[in-house]
XYZ file of C-alpha atoms in Angstrom:
540
model
C 0.000 0.000 0.000
C 2.939 2.348 0.633
C 4.116 2.137 -2.991
C 0.564 2.596 -4.207
C 0.198 5.710 -2.053
C 3.366 7.181 -3.527
C 1.750 7.162 -6.963
C -1.333 9.075 -5.845
C -1.828 12.754 -5.297
C -0.448 13.997 -2.000
C -2.782 14.642 0.901
C -2.235 18.343 0.368
C -4.075 18.108 -2.976
C -7.398 17.446 -1.223
C -9.205 20.780 -1.142
C -10.247 22.090 2.303
C -13.987 21.590 1.842
C -13.588 18.003 0.673
C -11.101 17.359 3.447
C -13.558 18.534 6.099
C -16.327 16.380 4.642
C -14.141 13.273 4.490
C -12.662 13.880 7.944
C -16.110 14.031 9.478
C -17.218 10.951 7.575
C -14.214 8.970 8.815
C -14.773 10.107 12.387
C -18.445 9.155 12.042
C -17.393 5.630 11.090
C -15.284 5.383 14.254
C -18.167 6.720 16.346
C -20.609 4.263 14.757
C -18.215 1.435 15.557
C -18.400 2.469 19.210
C -22.194 2.578 19.101
C -22.352 -0.944 17.661
C -19.955 -2.232 20.309
C -21.742 -0.610 23.240
C -25.243 -1.620 22.166
C -24.168 -5.135 21.221
C -22.123 -5.932 24.320
C -23.409 -8.160 27.098
C -21.335 -7.082 30.096
C -22.388 -3.989 32.081
C -18.785 -2.827 31.988
C -19.100 -2.197 28.252
C -22.816 -1.633 27.673
C -23.322 0.615 30.740
C -19.918 2.061 31.638
C -18.755 2.192 28.012
C -15.252 1.039 28.917
C -14.223 0.613 25.289
C -12.716 2.495 22.365
C -12.794 2.312 18.569
C -10.665 3.736 15.767
C -9.720 3.510 12.091
C -6.166 3.035 10.783
C -4.694 3.164 7.302
C -2.748 0.309 5.725
C 0.536 1.656 7.134
C -0.774 1.513 10.697
C -1.469 5.229 11.122
C -4.575 6.191 13.060
C -6.778 8.330 10.801
C -9.888 8.659 12.984
C -11.009 7.743 16.470
C -14.138 7.952 18.553
C -13.794 10.134 21.659
C -13.657 7.250 24.112
C -10.922 6.247 26.605
C -7.614 8.169 26.424
C -5.471 5.343 27.798
C -6.918 2.981 25.178
C -6.577 5.242 22.185
C -3.065 6.554 22.615
C -1.756 2.996 22.903
C -3.719 1.515 19.981
C -1.037 2.197 17.326
C 1.339 -0.192 19.083
C -1.223 -2.993 18.728
C -1.627 -2.300 15.011
C 2.164 -2.266 14.574
C 2.324 -5.772 16.052
C -0.417 -6.988 13.704
C 1.413 -5.532 10.683
C 4.279 -7.914 11.439
C 1.878 -10.877 11.058
C 1.140 -10.316 7.330
C -2.570 -9.479 7.724
C -4.817 -10.519 4.833
C -8.384 -9.718 3.819
C -10.903 -11.289 6.190
C -8.437 -11.524 9.107
C -9.232 -10.478 12.659
C -6.412 -10.478 15.201
C -6.898 -10.570 18.959
C -4.193 -9.182 21.262
C -3.909 -8.126 24.893
C -0.215 -8.710 25.708
C 1.075 -5.460 27.266
C 4.555 -6.220 25.967
C 3.261 -6.732 22.410
C 0.910 -3.853 21.741
C -1.540 -4.106 24.648
C -2.033 -2.034 27.795
C -3.113 -4.491 30.486
C -4.641 -7.932 30.086
C -8.329 -7.043 30.635
C -8.148 -4.652 27.660
C -8.700 -7.040 24.758
C -8.101 -5.564 21.304
C -9.482 -6.808 17.997
C -7.717 -5.597 14.840
C -9.605 -6.368 11.620
C -8.452 -5.768 8.077
C -10.582 -3.428 5.966
C -10.668 -4.766 2.418
C -14.031 -3.954 0.827
C -12.672 -4.480 -2.703
C -10.140 -7.226 -2.019
C -7.028 -5.219 -1.082
C -6.247 -4.250 2.501
C -6.613 -0.482 2.676
C -6.769 -0.131 6.455
C -7.750 -1.578 9.812
C -10.713 -1.349 12.155
C -9.685 -1.530 15.805
C -11.799 -2.016 18.916
C -10.451 -2.244 22.447
C -12.693 -3.196 25.365
C -12.103 -3.859 29.048
C -13.338 -7.401 29.698
C -14.511 -7.937 33.258
C -12.454 -11.122 33.642
C -9.612 -12.689 31.652
C -8.511 -15.247 34.244
C -5.649 -14.884 36.682
C -5.427 -15.305 40.423
C -8.421 -13.152 41.420
C -11.899 -12.547 39.993
C -11.781 -9.522 37.710
C -8.143 -10.141 36.708
C -6.758 -7.159 38.641
C -5.054 -8.768 41.670
C -3.463 -5.997 43.773
C -0.585 -8.161 45.024
C 0.461 -9.609 41.674
C 4.226 -9.902 41.144
C 4.173 -11.379 37.629
C 1.926 -10.916 34.629
C 1.069 -14.613 34.750
C -1.025 -13.899 37.852
C -3.098 -11.320 35.998
C -4.784 -13.515 33.417
C -4.547 -14.969 29.944
C -1.873 -13.307 27.836
C -2.514 -13.180 24.095
C 0.050 -12.111 21.511
C -1.390 -11.029 18.168
C -3.101 -14.206 16.897
C -5.745 -14.724 14.222
C -9.157 -15.063 15.807
C -10.644 -15.001 12.311
C -8.558 -16.311 9.407
C -9.703 -15.173 5.971
C -13.269 -14.842 7.190
C -13.373 -18.154 9.101
C -13.550 -18.132 12.905
C -10.594 -19.930 14.487
C -12.526 -22.022 16.993
C -9.328 -23.337 18.594
C -8.166 -19.841 19.568
C -11.606 -18.970 20.895
C -11.779 -22.221 22.895
C -8.414 -21.512 24.541
C -9.502 -17.992 25.421
C -12.862 -19.014 26.887
C -11.319 -21.903 28.850
C -9.154 -19.442 30.801
C -11.771 -16.947 31.999
C -14.372 -17.088 34.773
C -17.318 -15.793 32.754
C -16.944 -17.413 29.304
C -20.462 -16.697 28.038
C -20.038 -12.989 28.784
C -16.616 -12.940 27.139
C -17.953 -14.668 24.032
C -20.761 -12.133 23.695
C -18.473 -9.123 24.192
C -16.014 -10.438 21.608
C -18.887 -10.879 19.173
C -19.839 -7.246 19.781
C -16.276 -6.177 19.010
C -16.288 -8.196 15.788
C -19.594 -6.607 14.806
C -18.169 -3.134 15.425
C -15.168 -3.857 13.207
C -17.369 -5.354 10.491
C -19.499 -2.219 10.509
C -16.357 -0.197 9.848
C -15.499 -2.239 6.772
C -19.068 -1.825 5.502
C -19.036 1.955 5.972
C -15.546 2.437 4.522
C -16.684 0.436 1.496
C -19.581 2.839 1.044
C -17.201 5.818 1.291
C -14.930 4.215 -1.268
C -17.904 3.826 -3.629
C -18.752 7.518 -3.145
C -15.273 9.023 -3.345
C -13.037 6.501 -5.110
C -9.247 6.906 -4.688
C -9.836 10.334 -3.125
C -10.737 8.519 0.094
C -7.221 7.114 0.375
C -5.751 10.539 -0.362
C -7.869 11.800 2.538
C -6.070 9.389 4.881
C -2.885 11.341 4.162
C -4.628 14.697 4.233
C -6.256 14.334 7.663
C -2.939 13.247 9.175
C -1.100 16.180 7.570
C -3.800 18.594 8.745
C -3.598 17.479 12.374
C 0.191 17.509 12.381
C 0.318 21.054 11.019
C -2.154 22.322 13.610
C -0.399 20.569 16.492
C 3.014 21.869 15.426
C 1.590 25.400 15.378
C 0.135 24.937 18.873
C 3.405 23.628 20.294
C 5.371 26.413 18.588
C 3.190 28.917 20.476
C 4.323 27.468 23.841
C 7.364 29.071 25.486
C 10.522 27.135 24.694
C 12.236 25.626 27.700
C 12.716 22.651 29.980
C 10.118 22.029 32.679
C 10.280 19.446 35.480
C 7.836 17.864 37.929
C 7.824 14.997 40.395
C 5.125 13.043 42.211
C 4.746 9.621 43.824
C 2.607 6.519 43.777
C 1.549 5.122 47.142
C 3.124 1.678 47.071
C 2.806 -1.103 44.517
C 0.603 -3.605 46.339
C 3.664 -5.491 47.596
C 5.177 -2.687 49.708
C 3.831 0.687 50.863
C 6.960 2.620 49.899
C 6.448 5.699 47.743
C 7.383 5.248 44.083
C 8.707 8.392 42.373
C 7.488 9.449 38.939
C 9.513 12.260 37.335
C 8.974 14.057 34.052
C 11.086 16.554 32.128
C 9.140 18.307 29.392
C 11.196 20.059 26.720
C 9.537 22.457 24.306
C 11.755 23.248 21.328
C 10.067 25.080 18.484
C 7.282 22.912 17.122
C 8.432 19.753 18.925
C 7.650 18.591 22.464
C 9.591 15.861 24.259
C 8.777 14.190 27.577
C 11.559 12.232 29.275
C 10.824 10.103 32.340
C 14.439 9.559 33.368
C 14.483 9.744 37.169
C 11.319 7.667 37.476
C 11.667 4.555 39.637
C 12.931 1.255 38.342
C 10.225 -1.301 37.629
C 8.658 -2.498 40.846
C 7.763 -5.884 42.311
C 4.017 -5.152 42.243
C 1.625 -4.381 39.418
C 2.013 -0.615 38.982
C 4.481 -1.060 36.129
C 3.156 0.494 32.920
C 4.190 -0.290 29.344
C 5.670 2.656 27.473
C 2.519 2.716 25.317
C 0.545 3.677 28.436
C 2.959 6.495 29.258
C 2.655 7.746 25.682
C -1.141 7.696 25.963
C -0.993 9.889 29.062
C 1.374 12.381 27.449
C -0.717 12.575 24.275
C -3.805 13.284 26.373
C -2.072 16.095 28.253
C -0.732 17.704 25.083
C -4.192 17.696 23.546
C -5.694 19.113 26.749
C -3.309 22.086 26.995
C -3.319 22.921 23.288
C -6.435 22.911 21.123
C -8.586 19.867 21.920
C -10.465 20.426 18.662
C -7.457 19.265 16.627
C -8.593 15.991 15.026
C -7.027 13.192 17.099
C -5.049 11.001 14.732
C -1.483 9.999 13.939
C -0.547 13.505 12.849
C -1.644 14.962 16.159
C 0.999 12.877 17.938
C 3.885 13.085 15.447
C 5.427 16.251 16.996
C 5.437 14.603 20.465
C 8.135 12.194 21.651
C 8.137 10.149 24.859
C 10.938 8.148 26.447
C 11.589 6.191 29.632
C 14.606 4.077 30.603
C 14.340 0.385 29.843
C 13.578 -1.585 32.969
C 11.878 1.377 34.609
C 8.360 1.733 35.984
C 7.255 3.176 32.633
C 9.144 0.780 30.368
C 9.251 -2.526 32.247
C 10.626 -5.840 31.069
C 8.515 -9.005 31.141
C 7.264 -10.775 33.141
C 6.507 -7.636 35.149
C 2.977 -7.316 36.532
C 1.282 -4.326 34.870
C -2.457 -4.378 35.473
C -2.360 -1.393 37.847
C -0.046 0.583 35.601
C -2.756 1.087 33.014
C -5.259 2.451 35.529
C -3.237 4.112 38.291
C 0.293 4.831 37.054
C -1.184 6.393 33.925
C -2.973 8.886 36.162
C 0.256 9.884 37.876
C 1.986 10.302 34.519
C -0.847 12.648 33.584
C -0.410 14.561 36.843
C 3.354 15.080 36.535
C 3.177 16.040 32.866
C 0.485 18.614 33.623
C 2.449 19.889 36.624
C 5.571 20.349 34.492
C 3.664 22.261 31.830
C 2.040 24.444 34.488
C 5.377 26.256 34.765
C 5.125 27.149 31.082
C 1.386 27.814 30.741
C -0.146 28.292 34.223
C -3.341 29.754 32.775
C -4.167 26.442 31.042
C -3.484 23.912 33.803
C -5.878 23.150 36.689
C -5.012 22.278 40.262
C -4.537 18.613 41.054
C -7.471 16.351 40.248
C -8.243 13.108 42.053
C -5.392 11.287 40.280
C -6.862 7.783 40.547
C -9.501 5.608 38.938
C -10.590 4.101 42.299
C -10.782 0.602 40.839
C -13.267 -1.658 42.623
C -13.468 -5.276 41.508
C -15.878 -7.775 43.078
C -16.365 -11.396 42.045
C -16.958 -14.891 43.342
C -14.500 -17.741 43.062
C -17.053 -19.914 41.239
C -17.133 -17.554 38.279
C -20.797 -16.639 38.584
C -20.107 -12.909 38.287
C -17.374 -10.282 38.090
C -18.127 -6.617 38.681
C -15.700 -3.855 37.779
C -16.073 -0.144 38.390
C -13.938 2.958 38.276
C -15.404 5.578 40.582
C -15.338 9.285 39.793
C -13.926 12.026 42.018
C -12.976 15.682 42.117
C -11.556 17.674 39.221
C -9.066 20.372 40.200
C -10.105 24.014 40.246
C -9.337 25.939 37.070
C -7.550 29.325 37.006
C -10.896 31.035 36.452
C -13.594 28.665 37.734
C -14.324 25.911 40.231
C -13.449 22.295 39.567
C -16.094 19.779 38.563
C -17.724 17.451 41.094
C -17.804 13.681 40.766
C -16.289 13.220 37.321
C -13.802 10.845 35.750
C -10.461 12.546 35.200
C -7.285 12.010 33.239
C -6.919 8.694 31.504
C -10.439 7.370 31.842
C -13.638 8.612 30.311
C -16.146 5.974 31.373
C -19.635 6.338 32.742
C -20.749 4.826 36.033
C -22.824 1.688 36.378
C -26.329 2.981 37.169
C -27.672 1.778 40.504
C -30.574 0.019 38.797
C -28.284 -1.863 36.418
C -25.813 -2.766 39.146
C -28.472 -4.196 41.447
C -30.144 -6.060 38.551
C -26.963 -7.640 37.214
C -25.074 -8.425 40.425
C -25.817 -9.761 43.930
C -25.134 -6.329 45.409
C -27.161 -3.505 46.937
C -26.121 0.143 46.735
C -26.332 1.779 50.165
C -24.818 5.173 49.376
C -23.968 7.094 46.238
C -23.359 10.771 46.969
C -20.958 13.701 46.762
C -18.516 14.200 49.651
C -19.063 17.661 51.173
C -15.879 19.683 51.833
C -13.692 17.229 49.905
C -12.717 19.859 47.326
C -9.789 22.065 48.280
C -10.704 25.619 49.295
C -9.463 28.537 47.233
C -10.559 31.505 45.193
C -11.883 28.692 43.026
C -12.901 25.529 44.859
C -11.784 22.047 43.828
C -14.413 19.554 42.700
C -15.972 17.173 45.192
C -15.202 13.485 45.482
C -17.847 10.782 45.795
C -18.876 8.200 48.358
C -20.147 4.876 47.074
C -21.079 2.000 49.374
C -22.319 -1.432 48.289
C -23.459 -4.381 50.394
C -22.696 -7.833 49.016
C -25.401 -10.459 49.066
C -23.026 -13.370 48.576
C -19.527 -14.379 49.599
C -17.025 -12.710 47.291
C -13.494 -11.472 46.710
C -13.052 -7.688 46.762
C -10.009 -6.168 45.055
C -9.048 -2.506 45.272
C -6.518 -0.588 43.183
C -6.597 3.037 44.296
C -4.372 6.063 44.875
C -4.410 9.428 46.664
C -5.167 7.795 50.007
C -2.261 9.580 51.707
C -0.929 12.078 49.143
C -3.595 14.691 48.481
C -4.400 16.280 45.108
C -2.406 19.484 45.185
C -3.838 22.973 45.343
C -2.030 25.683 43.403
C -1.365 29.397 43.759
C -2.399 29.377 47.426
C -5.318 26.973 47.008
C -5.749 24.163 49.520
C -5.245 20.510 48.705
C -8.208 18.277 47.965
C -9.231 15.589 50.450
C -7.583 12.191 50.234
C -9.664 9.101 49.517
C -10.507 6.243 51.840
C -11.405 2.548 51.465
C -13.496 0.777 54.113
C -14.768 -2.784 54.455
C -17.347 -3.158 57.216
C -16.141 0.104 58.689
C -12.480 -0.945 58.839
C -9.969 0.942 56.759
C -8.127 -1.149 54.169
C -4.994 -0.223 52.183
C -5.069 1.560 48.855
C -4.227 -1.730 47.142
C -5.825 -4.778 48.709
C -7.657 -7.998 47.985
C -9.925 -9.408 50.691
C -12.397 -12.274 50.874
C -15.663 -11.130 52.435
C -18.892 -12.790 53.522
C -22.438 -12.073 52.437
C -23.676 -8.935 54.194
C -20.331 -7.123 54.091
C -20.329 -3.478 53.023
C -17.578 -1.944 50.896
C -17.380 1.840 51.097
C -15.194 3.934 48.781
C -14.627 7.648 49.415
C -12.865 9.201 46.456
C -10.466 12.179 46.538
C -11.523 15.747 45.842
C -9.760 18.215 43.571
C -7.280 20.851 44.715
C -8.247 24.496 45.045
C -6.879 27.356 42.956
C -5.922 30.742 44.430
C -6.047 32.223 47.921
C -9.225 31.192 49.831
C -9.435 34.775 51.121
C -10.217 35.843 47.556
C -13.277 33.633 47.202
C -16.358 35.789 46.830
C -19.086 35.933 49.449
C -21.641 34.920 46.826
C -19.618 31.829 45.947
C -19.344 30.843 49.603
C -23.072 31.267 50.095
C -23.674 29.076 47.036
C -21.330 26.445 48.512
C -23.409 26.336 51.700
C -26.728 26.393 49.873
C -25.688 23.553 47.548
C -24.300 21.418 50.363
C -20.767 21.494 49.024
C -19.328 22.305 52.445
C -20.133 20.915 55.875
C -22.046 23.383 58.001
């Protein structure tokens, strides 16, 4: 396909009006893929929480369009496509991969990469990535807090053909389903992913009928367009070198702080983030593949520049990311990594934002909750596995309060509605509410965290992967820190990373962190303080 592209008109020959039409059509295909996946999935984690992402790639493995789903999924997707390219993909092939050392993020995120060949030649790939509620391993939900090796975290799949030339490889599917606790749910969710990818091929075929070879020229043009806009945004940032440091609160094996350090260098239209100084890879599961670190950096760069730049390969070309081999952010197998995708990614986001705050303080908020508050509940018999990331406080902005009870940073999921949770699982929701006074005070107040409590109606294993239980989200410019989070089982505090077996009738209560405040609290207006009291955002 590369040689064929060289003989066509360059992407710059697509006129602006046509480019905008084709860009929107390609993005609509990616969005429709997501709709098919979400509506076709069986598990609440995908159909309710929408813990999934979809995108289109060209034949060279460049992302040309994505749905606005999960940042940590999307920024790492190109690595999965690169691995598939090495396997000589052919029309009708669908590859499945989740190996974090071969294009994945963590094992529960299962990726399907399908060739798009509506007229017989492979002209691109449809990619769907979804968090499956169980992929085996030592604990229900496949996110064991004390894991020391990836083998404890579940079934590890390199890029293998799930569908070969249009024919389902039953042997691969049988191996996969034999290693998970909820095989019927996994089968249905994989079918939904296949359907999403098939819809992409159908829609791209229709676009090819409408536009002919111009569609392939548009692949180049949308990438060039995004790269040019991103380079202009970066060039407008002040050149310089900016540093920040933060910590993770233990790795599930020890409670020792784990440093994460970032040096951001802005040089003309290029931006580099170097994580030298970050800890060596750890014994526990907070190690994160470099693809996860890249996802976090890409998210931050988009957030502090123009988020309307179309997110594709060109958007990320001016950004480089590095971390020493064997470090927390570039670990060697068989390191455990399941917590790196969900928690370490959040700290990478935090330190990258903090570094850039020195360059562009008017674009960076105070510290947000900095965790996904992962709660995993399941029984050892494989009857059910429940997974939830719980929202918290968003840091105050330079000119307005933070947002209450929202997902921040590297996740963009919804919650599981109380009605759906109680219908699908043997659990009862006791409390689901904002935490008054959890947002840091300031001229602009940090967003509030949440409290969610569930009572189990059966014996189960509860796993927790959380952060910001002892290091608070930072306030800035005189603003106060946000409140730390807290995990309780039957009223007893449990560590930030823990796995406990509980009996029917036990109550798990999660209090999530608030966001940091921005500016001197003395400068907060009387009207704003009265509104805080009236709305119940502060304790009387």
